[in-house]
PDB file of C-alpha atoms and ligand atoms in Angstrom:
ATOM      1  CA  MET A   1     -12.573   6.005 -11.893  1.00 40.00           C
ATOM      2  CA  ALA A   2     -11.324   7.802  -9.337  1.00 43.00           C
ATOM      3  CA  SER A   3     -10.447  11.633 -10.160  1.00 46.00           C
ATOM      4  CA  SER A   4      -6.256  11.094 -10.332  1.00 49.00           C
ATOM      5  CA  ALA A   5      -6.837   9.188 -13.228  1.00 51.00           C
ATOM      6  CA  GLU A   6      -8.447  11.636 -15.476  1.00 55.00           C
ATOM      7  CA  ASN A   7      -6.022  13.336 -18.372  1.00 61.00           C
ATOM      8  CA  ARG A   8      -3.378   9.892 -18.082  1.00 73.00           C
ATOM      9  CA  THR A   9      -3.730   6.352 -19.054  1.00 82.00           C
ATOM     10  CA  GLY A  10      -1.131   5.012 -16.558  1.00 94.00           C
ATOM     11  CA  ARG A  11      -2.837   3.139 -13.606  1.00 96.00           C
ATOM     12  CA  LEU A  12      -1.960   3.224 -10.061  1.00 98.00           C
ATOM     13  CA  ILE A  13      -2.700   0.458  -8.233  1.00 98.00           C
ATOM     14  CA  VAL A  14      -1.900   0.133  -4.186  1.00 98.00           C
ATOM     15  CA  PHE A  15      -1.826  -2.719  -1.709  1.00 98.00           C
ATOM     16  CA  GLU A  16      -2.204  -2.279   1.299  1.00 98.00           C
ATOM     17  CA  GLY A  17      -2.588  -4.672   5.064  1.00 97.00           C
ATOM     18  CA  ILE A  18      -0.842  -4.456   8.133  1.00 94.00           C
ATOM     19  CA  ASP A  19       2.402  -6.021   8.282  1.00 90.00           C
ATOM     20  CA  GLY A  20       3.359  -9.469   6.974  1.00 87.00           C
ATOM     21  CA  CYS A  21      -0.275  -9.469   5.165  1.00 92.00           C
ATOM     22  CA  GLY A  22       1.598 -11.252   2.601  1.00 94.00           C
ATOM     23  CA  LYS A  23       0.786  -8.061   0.397  1.00 95.00           C
ATOM     24  CA  THR A  24       5.062  -7.570  -1.294  1.00 95.00           C
ATOM     25  CA  THR A  25       4.706 -11.125  -2.198  1.00 97.00           C
ATOM     26  CA  GLN A  26       1.102 -10.365  -3.828  1.00 98.00           C
ATOM     27  CA  LEU A  27       2.501  -7.653  -5.941  1.00 98.00           C
ATOM     28  CA  ARG A  28       4.895  -9.303  -7.444  1.00 98.00           C
ATOM     29  CA  ARG A  29       3.274 -12.161  -8.569  1.00 97.00           C
ATOM     30  CA  LEU A  30       0.066  -9.316  -9.692  1.00 97.00           C
ATOM     31  CA  GLY A  31       3.155  -7.524 -11.262  1.00 96.00           C
ATOM     32  CA  GLN A  32       4.239 -11.121 -13.209  1.00 95.00           C
ATOM     33  CA  TRP A  33       1.019 -11.996 -14.144  1.00 95.00           C
ATOM     34  CA  LEU A  34       0.142  -8.722 -15.932  1.00 93.00           C
ATOM     35  CA  SER A  35       3.698  -8.950 -17.438  1.00 91.00           C
ATOM     36  CA  GLU A  36       2.664 -11.865 -19.380  1.00 87.00           C
ATOM     37  CA  PRO A  37       2.971 -12.591 -23.106  1.00 82.00           C
ATOM     38  CA  THR A  38      -0.981 -12.749 -23.493  1.00 83.00           C
ATOM     39  CA  TRP A  39      -1.826  -9.501 -21.619  1.00 82.00           C
ATOM     40  CA  PRO A  40      -5.148 -10.741 -19.736  1.00 82.00           C
ATOM     41  CA  LEU A  41      -7.026  -7.510 -19.404  1.00 83.00           C
ATOM     42  CA  LYS A  42      -8.598  -5.005 -21.948  1.00 78.00           C
ATOM     43  CA  THR A  43      -8.375  -1.865 -21.165  1.00 74.00           C
ATOM     44  CA  LEU A  44      -5.405  -1.078 -23.418  1.00 77.00           C
ATOM     45  CA  PRO A  45      -4.838  -2.749 -26.846  1.00 76.00           C
ATOM     46  CA  SER A  46      -1.284  -3.342 -25.892  1.00 81.00           C
ATOM     47  CA  PRO A  47       0.524  -3.731 -22.599  1.00 86.00           C
ATOM     48  CA  PRO A  48       1.605  -0.961 -20.972  1.00 91.00           C
ATOM     49  CA  LYS A  49       5.130  -0.730 -18.392  1.00 94.00           C
ATOM     50  CA  ILE A  50       4.441  -2.316 -15.539  1.00 96.00           C
ATOM     51  CA  VAL A  51       6.031  -0.268 -12.552  1.00 97.00           C
ATOM     52  CA  VAL A  52       6.746  -1.518  -8.983  1.00 98.00           C
ATOM     53  CA  THR A  53       7.559   0.582  -6.180  1.00 98.00           C
ATOM     54  CA  LYS A  54       6.734   0.631  -2.923  1.00 98.00           C
ATOM     55  CA  GLU A  55       6.391   3.289   0.555  1.00 98.00           C
ATOM     56  CA  PRO A  56       8.864   4.215   1.987  1.00 98.00           C
ATOM     57  CA  GLY A  57      11.640   4.090   0.086  1.00 98.00           C
ATOM     58  CA  ALA A  58      11.486   4.135  -3.646  1.00 98.00           C
ATOM     59  CA  THR A  59      13.158   7.056  -4.123  1.00 98.00           C
ATOM     60  CA  GLN A  60      17.611   8.249  -3.278  1.00 98.00           C
ATOM     61  CA  LEU A  61      15.672  10.548  -0.571  1.00 98.00           C
ATOM     62  CA  GLY A  62      13.464   8.069   0.329  1.00 98.00           C
ATOM     63  CA  ALA A  63      16.186   5.163   0.707  1.00 98.00           C
ATOM     64  CA  ALA A  64      17.529   7.480   3.935  1.00 98.00           C
ATOM     65  CA  LEU A  65      13.878   8.469   5.059  1.00 98.00           C
ATOM     66  CA  ARG A  66      13.620   4.564   4.831  1.00 98.00           C
ATOM     67  CA  GLN A  67      17.065   3.609   6.882  1.00 97.00           C
ATOM     68  CA  LEU A  68      15.804   5.949  10.093  1.00 96.00           C
ATOM     69  CA  LEU A  69      12.236   4.844   9.901  1.00 96.00           C
ATOM     70  CA  LEU A  70      12.691   1.663  10.213  1.00 92.00           C
ATOM     71  CA  THR A  71      15.824   1.021  12.189  1.00 91.00           C
ATOM     72  CA  PRO A  72      15.612   0.304  15.811  1.00 84.00           C
ATOM     73  CA  ASN A  73      16.906   2.981  18.317  1.00 88.00           C
ATOM     74  CA  GLU A  74      16.952   2.243  22.162  1.00 88.00           C
ATOM     75  CA  ALA A  75      19.027   5.114  22.912  1.00 94.00           C
ATOM     76  CA  GLU A  76      16.263   7.407  21.260  1.00 95.00           C
ATOM     77  CA  ALA A  77      12.603   7.017  20.516  1.00 92.00           C
ATOM     78  CA  MET A  78      10.913   8.560  17.646  1.00 95.00           C
ATOM     79  CA  ASP A  79       9.124  11.059  17.900  1.00 96.00           C
ATOM     80  CA  PRO A  80       5.566   9.808  16.269  1.00 96.00           C
ATOM     81  CA  THR A  81       4.981  13.404  14.582  1.00 96.00           C
ATOM     82  CA  ALA A  82       8.381  13.644  13.115  1.00 97.00           C
ATOM     83  CA  GLU A  83       8.023   9.968  11.892  1.00 97.00           C
ATOM     84  CA  LEU A  84       4.503  11.144  10.395  1.00 98.00           C
ATOM     85  CA  LEU A  85       6.727  13.921   8.847  1.00 98.00           C
ATOM     86  CA  LEU A  86       8.849  11.250   7.734  1.00 98.00           C
ATOM     87  CA  TYR A  87       6.788   9.347   5.199  1.00 98.00           C
ATOM     88  CA  ALA A  88       5.384  12.470   4.120  1.00 98.00           C
ATOM     89  CA  ALA A  89       8.625  13.369   2.779  1.00 98.00           C
ATOM     90  CA  ASP A  90       9.099  10.064   1.138  1.00 98.00           C
ATOM     91  CA  ARG A  91       5.531  10.409   0.030  1.00 98.00           C
ATOM     92  CA  ALA A  92       5.881  13.689  -1.474  1.00 98.00           C
ATOM     93  CA  GLN A  93       9.594  12.610  -3.662  1.00 98.00           C
ATOM     94  CA  HIS A  94       8.216   9.722  -4.647  1.00 98.00           C
ATOM     95  CA  VAL A  95       5.028  11.547  -6.249  1.00 98.00           C
ATOM     96  CA  ALA A  96       6.871  14.001  -7.603  1.00 98.00           C
ATOM     97  CA  CYS A  97      10.202  12.132  -8.965  1.00 98.00           C
ATOM     98  CA  GLN A  98       8.469   8.323  -9.902  1.00 98.00           C
ATOM     99  CA  LEU A  99       4.535   7.834  -9.223  1.00 98.00           C
ATOM    100  CA  ARG A 100       3.266  11.562 -11.891  1.00 97.00           C
ATOM    101  CA  PRO A 101       6.430  11.368 -14.384  1.00 97.00           C
ATOM    102  CA  GLU A 102       5.528   7.347 -15.025  1.00 97.00           C
ATOM    103  CA  LEU A 103       1.066   7.582 -15.106  1.00 97.00           C
ATOM    104  CA  GLU A 104       1.981  11.119 -17.606  1.00 95.00           C
ATOM    105  CA  ALA A 105       3.876   8.187 -19.188  1.00 95.00           C
ATOM    106  CA  GLY A 106       0.926   5.703 -19.519  1.00 94.00           C
ATOM    107  CA  ALA A 107       3.175   2.919 -17.123  1.00 96.00           C
ATOM    108  CA  TRP A 108       0.720   0.297 -15.250  1.00 96.00           C
ATOM    109  CA  ILE A 109       2.097   1.522 -11.345  1.00 98.00           C
ATOM    110  CA  LEU A 110       1.943  -1.410  -8.585  1.00 98.00           C
ATOM    111  CA  CYS A 111       2.494   0.230  -5.239  1.00 98.00           C
ATOM    112  CA  ASP A 112       3.365  -1.370  -1.811  1.00 98.00           C
ATOM    113  CA  ARG A 113       2.129   1.113   0.376  1.00 98.00           C
ATOM    114  CA  TYR A 114       0.257   4.677  -0.196  1.00 98.00           C
ATOM    115  CA  GLU A 115      -1.405   7.148   1.850  1.00 98.00           C
ATOM    116  CA  ASP A 116      -3.611   4.682   3.529  1.00 98.00           C
ATOM    117  CA  SER A 117      -0.976   3.215   5.661  1.00 98.00           C
ATOM    118  CA  THR A 118      -0.220   6.671   7.158  1.00 98.00           C
ATOM    119  CA  TRP A 119      -3.960   7.649   8.023  1.00 98.00           C
ATOM    120  CA  ALA A 120      -4.021   3.580   9.205  1.00 98.00           C
ATOM    121  CA  TYR A 121      -0.515   3.513  11.299  1.00 97.00           C
ATOM    122  CA  GLN A 122       0.194   7.280  12.655  1.00 98.00           C
ATOM    123  CA  GLY A 123      -3.487   8.043  12.667  1.00 98.00           C
ATOM    124  CA  MET A 124      -5.627   4.741  13.830  1.00 97.00           C
ATOM    125  CA  GLY A 125      -2.401   3.197  15.469  1.00 96.00           C
ATOM    126  CA  ARG A 126      -0.326   5.767  17.028  1.00 95.00           C
ATOM    127  CA  GLY A 127      -3.383   7.744  17.568  1.00 97.00           C
ATOM    128  CA  LEU A 128      -2.970  11.082  15.974  1.00 98.00           C
ATOM    129  CA  GLU A 129      -5.087  13.679  14.860  1.00 97.00           C
ATOM    130  CA  LEU A 130      -7.126  12.125  11.810  1.00 96.00           C
ATOM    131  CA  ASP A 131      -7.952  15.251   9.927  1.00 96.00           C
ATOM    132  CA  LEU A 132      -3.806  16.455  10.264  1.00 95.00           C
ATOM    133  CA  ILE A 133      -2.892  13.382   8.634  1.00 97.00           C
ATOM    134  CA  ALA A 134      -5.746  13.735   6.198  1.00 96.00           C
ATOM    135  CA  GLN A 135      -4.356  17.376   5.308  1.00 97.00           C
ATOM    136  CA  LEU A 136      -0.657  15.871   5.264  1.00 97.00           C
ATOM    137  CA  ASN A 137      -1.505  13.420   2.520  1.00 97.00           C
ATOM    138  CA  ARG A 138      -2.986  15.773   0.449  1.00 98.00           C
ATOM    139  CA  ILE A 139      -0.039  18.090   0.836  1.00 98.00           C
ATOM    140  CA  ALA A 140       2.219  14.929   0.434  1.00 98.00           C
ATOM    141  CA  THR A 141       0.353  13.017  -2.391  1.00 98.00           C
ATOM    142  CA  ALA A 142      -0.416  16.597  -4.265  1.00 97.00           C
ATOM    143  CA  GLY A 143      -4.312  14.994  -4.786  1.00 96.00           C
ATOM    144  CA  LEU A 144      -2.467  11.745  -6.736  1.00 97.00           C
ATOM    145  CA  GLN A 145      -4.884   9.214  -5.374  1.00 97.00           C
ATOM    146  CA  ALA A 146      -4.370   5.803  -5.894  1.00 98.00           C
ATOM    147  CA  ASP A 147      -7.161   3.967  -9.088  1.00 97.00           C
ATOM    148  CA  LEU A 148      -7.551   0.835  -7.041  1.00 98.00           C
ATOM    149  CA  THR A 149      -6.356  -0.253  -3.702  1.00 98.00           C
ATOM    150  CA  LEU A 150      -6.296  -4.079  -2.934  1.00 98.00           C
ATOM    151  CA  TRP A 151      -6.342  -4.267   0.821  1.00 98.00           C
ATOM    152  CA  LEU A 152      -4.603  -7.766   2.099  1.00 98.00           C
ATOM    153  CA  ASP A 153      -7.301  -8.617   5.022  1.00 98.00           C
ATOM    154  CA  LEU A 154      -5.815 -10.750   7.630  1.00 95.00           C
ATOM    155  CA  ASP A 155      -6.296 -11.105  11.215  1.00 92.00           C
ATOM    156  CA  PRO A 156      -2.718  -9.611  12.893  1.00 89.00           C
ATOM    157  CA  GLU A 157      -2.698 -12.855  15.057  1.00 85.00           C
ATOM    158  CA  GLN A 158      -1.940 -14.343  11.880  1.00 83.00           C
ATOM    159  CA  THR A 159       0.514 -12.126  10.753  1.00 78.00           C
ATOM    160  CA  ARG A 160       2.588 -12.306  13.850  1.00 72.00           C
ATOM    161  CA  GLN A 161       2.777 -16.632  13.482  1.00 73.00           C
ATOM    162  CA  ARG A 162       4.254 -15.141   9.910  1.00 71.00           C
ATOM    163  CA  LEU A 163       6.647 -12.858  11.039  1.00 69.00           C
ATOM    164  CA  ARG A 164       8.221 -14.740  14.108  1.00 70.00           C
ATOM    165  CA  ASP A 165       8.350 -17.746  11.301  1.00 74.00           C
ATOM    166  CA  ARG A 166      10.689 -14.955   9.003  1.00 71.00           C
ATOM    167  CA  GLY A 167      12.364 -14.053  11.805  1.00 66.00           C
ATOM    168  CA  ALA A 168      11.714 -10.452  10.622  1.00 60.00           C
ATOM    169  CA  ALA A 169      11.730  -7.694  13.146  1.00 56.00           C
ATOM    170  CA  ASP A 170      12.043  -4.472  12.367  1.00 53.00           C
ATOM    171  CA  ARG A 171      10.120  -1.402  14.521  1.00 47.00           C
ATOM    172  CA  MET A 172       7.413  -1.629  13.643  1.00 48.00           C
ATOM    173  CA  GLU A 173       6.829  -5.346  13.336  1.00 57.00           C
ATOM    174  CA  GLN A 174       7.895  -5.639  17.274  1.00 60.00           C
ATOM    175  CA  ALA A 175       4.614  -2.981  17.572  1.00 64.00           C
ATOM    176  CA  ASP A 176       2.220  -4.781  20.455  1.00 77.00           C
ATOM    177  CA  ALA A 177      -0.836  -6.934  18.860  1.00 81.00           C
ATOM    178  CA  ALA A 178      -3.394  -4.162  19.885  1.00 88.00           C
ATOM    179  CA  PHE A 179      -1.383  -1.262  17.698  1.00 92.00           C
ATOM    180  CA  HIS A 180      -1.981  -3.883  14.701  1.00 91.00           C
ATOM    181  CA  GLN A 181      -6.096  -4.852  15.136  1.00 93.00           C
ATOM    182  CA  ARG A 182      -5.728  -0.633  15.329  1.00 96.00           C
ATOM    183  CA  VAL A 183      -4.046  -0.709  12.551  1.00 97.00           C
ATOM    184  CA  ARG A 184      -6.591  -3.238  10.847  1.00 97.00           C
ATOM    185  CA  GLN A 185      -9.263  -1.137  12.183  1.00 97.00           C
ATOM    186  CA  GLY A 186      -8.432   1.498  10.263  1.00 98.00           C
ATOM    187  CA  PHE A 187      -7.775  -0.175   6.858  1.00 98.00           C
ATOM    188  CA  THR A 188     -11.426  -1.491   7.620  1.00 98.00           C
ATOM    189  CA  GLN A 189     -12.706   1.855   8.050  1.00 97.00           C
ATOM    190  CA  LEU A 190     -10.786   3.277   4.783  1.00 97.00           C
ATOM    191  CA  ALA A 191     -12.107   0.572   2.600  1.00 98.00           C
ATOM    192  CA  GLU A 192     -15.651   1.694   4.031  1.00 98.00           C
ATOM    193  CA  ARG A 193     -15.003   5.323   3.145  1.00 97.00           C
ATOM    194  CA  HIS A 194     -13.631   4.513   0.033  1.00 97.00           C
ATOM    195  CA  SER A 195     -15.083   1.928  -1.472  1.00 97.00           C
ATOM    196  CA  ASP A 196     -15.511   3.073  -4.807  1.00 96.00           C
ATOM    197  CA  ARG A 197     -11.336   2.354  -5.172  1.00 97.00           C
ATOM    198  CA  THR A 198     -10.998  -0.124  -2.750  1.00 98.00           C
ATOM    199  CA  ILE A 199     -10.556  -4.083  -2.875  1.00 98.00           C
ATOM    200  CA  ARG A 200     -10.763  -6.280   0.358  1.00 98.00           C
ATOM    201  CA  ILE A 201      -8.994  -9.414  -0.528  1.00 98.00           C
ATOM    202  CA  ASP A 202      -9.205 -12.210   1.482  1.00 98.00           C
ATOM    203  CA  ALA A 203      -5.286 -12.606   2.567  1.00 97.00           C
ATOM    204  CA  ASN A 204      -5.966 -16.376   4.663  1.00 95.00           C
ATOM    205  CA  GLY A 205      -4.721 -18.619   2.193  1.00 94.00           C
ATOM    206  CA  ASN A 206      -1.903 -20.328   0.406  1.00 94.00           C
ATOM    207  CA  GLU A 207       0.412 -17.769  -1.967  1.00 97.00           C
ATOM    208  CA  ASP A 208      -1.597 -19.020  -5.366  1.00 98.00           C
ATOM    209  CA  THR A 209      -5.075 -18.921  -3.628  1.00 98.00           C
ATOM    210  CA  VAL A 210      -4.731 -15.310  -2.560  1.00 98.00           C
ATOM    211  CA  ALA A 211      -2.683 -14.889  -5.713  1.00 98.00           C
ATOM    212  CA  GLN A 212      -5.999 -15.913  -7.686  1.00 97.00           C
ATOM    213  CA  ARG A 213      -8.032 -13.671  -5.425  1.00 98.00           C
ATOM    214  CA  VAL A 214      -6.506 -10.658  -6.157  1.00 98.00           C
ATOM    215  CA  GLN A 215      -6.130 -11.470 -10.175  1.00 97.00           C
ATOM    216  CA  GLN A 216      -9.915 -11.932 -10.087  1.00 97.00           C
ATOM    217  CA  ALA A 217     -10.510  -8.639  -8.030  1.00 97.00           C
ATOM    218  CA  VAL A 218      -8.331  -7.023 -10.994  1.00 96.00           C
ATOM    219  CA  LEU A 219      -9.973  -8.416 -13.418  1.00 94.00           C
ATOM    220  CA  GLY A 220     -13.361  -7.243 -11.722  1.00 94.00           C
ATOM    221  CA  TRP A 221     -12.102  -3.616 -11.591  1.00 94.00           C
ATOM    222  CA  GLU A 222     -11.260  -3.478 -14.471  1.00 90.00           C
ATOM    223  CA  ARG A 223     -14.561  -3.890 -15.989  1.00 87.00           C
ATOM    224  CA  GLN A 224     -15.837  -1.538 -14.405  1.00 86.00           C
ATOM    225  CA  ASN A 225     -13.857   0.939 -15.721  1.00 81.00           C
TER     226      ASN A 225
HETATM  227  P1  TYD B   1       6.455  -2.375   4.888  1.00 73.90           P
HETATM  228  O1  TYD B   1       5.647  -2.553   3.198  1.00 73.90           O
HETATM  229  O2  TYD B   1       6.061  -3.204   5.790  1.00 73.90           O
HETATM  230  O3  TYD B   1       7.509  -3.026   3.941  1.00 73.90           O
HETATM  231  P2  TYD B   1       8.963  -4.702   4.874  1.00 73.90           P
HETATM  232  O4  TYD B   1       8.014  -5.019   3.939  1.00 73.90           O
HETATM  233  O5  TYD B   1      10.317  -3.917   4.163  1.00 73.90           O
HETATM  234  O6  TYD B   1       8.720  -4.110   6.247  1.00 73.90           O
HETATM  235  O7  TYD B   1       6.547  -1.155   5.436  1.00 73.90           O
HETATM  236  C1  TYD B   1       7.365  -0.827   6.745  1.00 73.90           C
HETATM  237  C2  TYD B   1       6.555  -0.410   7.602  1.00 73.90           C
HETATM  238  O8  TYD B   1       6.112   1.413   7.442  1.00 73.90           O
HETATM  239  C3  TYD B   1       4.894  -1.085   8.013  1.00 73.90           C
HETATM  240  O9  TYD B   1       5.336  -1.533   9.307  1.00 73.90           O
HETATM  241  C4  TYD B   1       4.322   0.342   7.972  1.00 73.90           C
HETATM  242  C5  TYD B   1       4.846   1.343   7.989  1.00 73.90           C
HETATM  243  N1  TYD B   1       4.591   2.495   7.857  1.00 73.90           N
HETATM  244  C6  TYD B   1       4.076   3.818   8.047  1.00 73.90           C
HETATM  245  O10 TYD B   1       3.884   3.530   9.458  1.00 73.90           O
HETATM  246  N2  TYD B   1       3.330   4.783   7.794  1.00 73.90           N
HETATM  247  C7  TYD B   1       3.105   4.605   6.279  1.00 73.90           C
HETATM  248  O11 TYD B   1       2.642   5.759   5.366  1.00 73.90           O
HETATM  249  C8  TYD B   1       3.795   4.185   5.025  1.00 73.90           C
HETATM  250  C9  TYD B   1       3.721   3.483   3.733  1.00 73.90           C
HETATM  251  C10 TYD B   1       4.376   3.034   6.183  1.00 73.90           C
END
């Protein structure tokens, strides 16, 4: 059990993966499953409150930062360090205003992206110094770690096709294929480094198949905790 879980009954479950891997859909599906009348897990005698949230953009400050981060600006490219600091600001506000209070009140939080995204995108993707990112993540999270990270792994070529089909391409999603390969490599390294809290989910397959894999992963994790 990650140290963040000490002294609280809440749990922080994070979904990670490259753009278009399906994590937002799967997060919603897990939320529905955990909210079914028969609470599927045995850890708690009664179902906890389920909170669904995301980064960037969950708080009021975060919504403004998300707008800045994800709106393409042809006239002035965003400096990678400025981008890193905006993600960190979003996270600090999220942890302080929402994640910590909800966890202390016993909620189970399903969070769409967290600190691993900064390591994978700004560190591996943009090439910023990894030590600096680790340090900044510690500051932004104030030490709050995920209890479980579900990494939805899919080949970038397949995710690009999904994004094209969806007609969705924001600033990050327009990035080149090599960038997304580096980001995937980042998630691969993180999964090895944090194998105690990370489960790789094969995100290849239809929505129901992947949802089953996610549920099995959560059941297995719960049995070990
Ligand atoms: P995403 O979850 O993909 O939102 P949406 O489904 O609305 O596109 O996240 C938005 C983008 O933000 C995504 O391309 C990854 C990027 N991102 C970072 O680069 N660093 C971070 O620390 C986080 C949280 C996100």
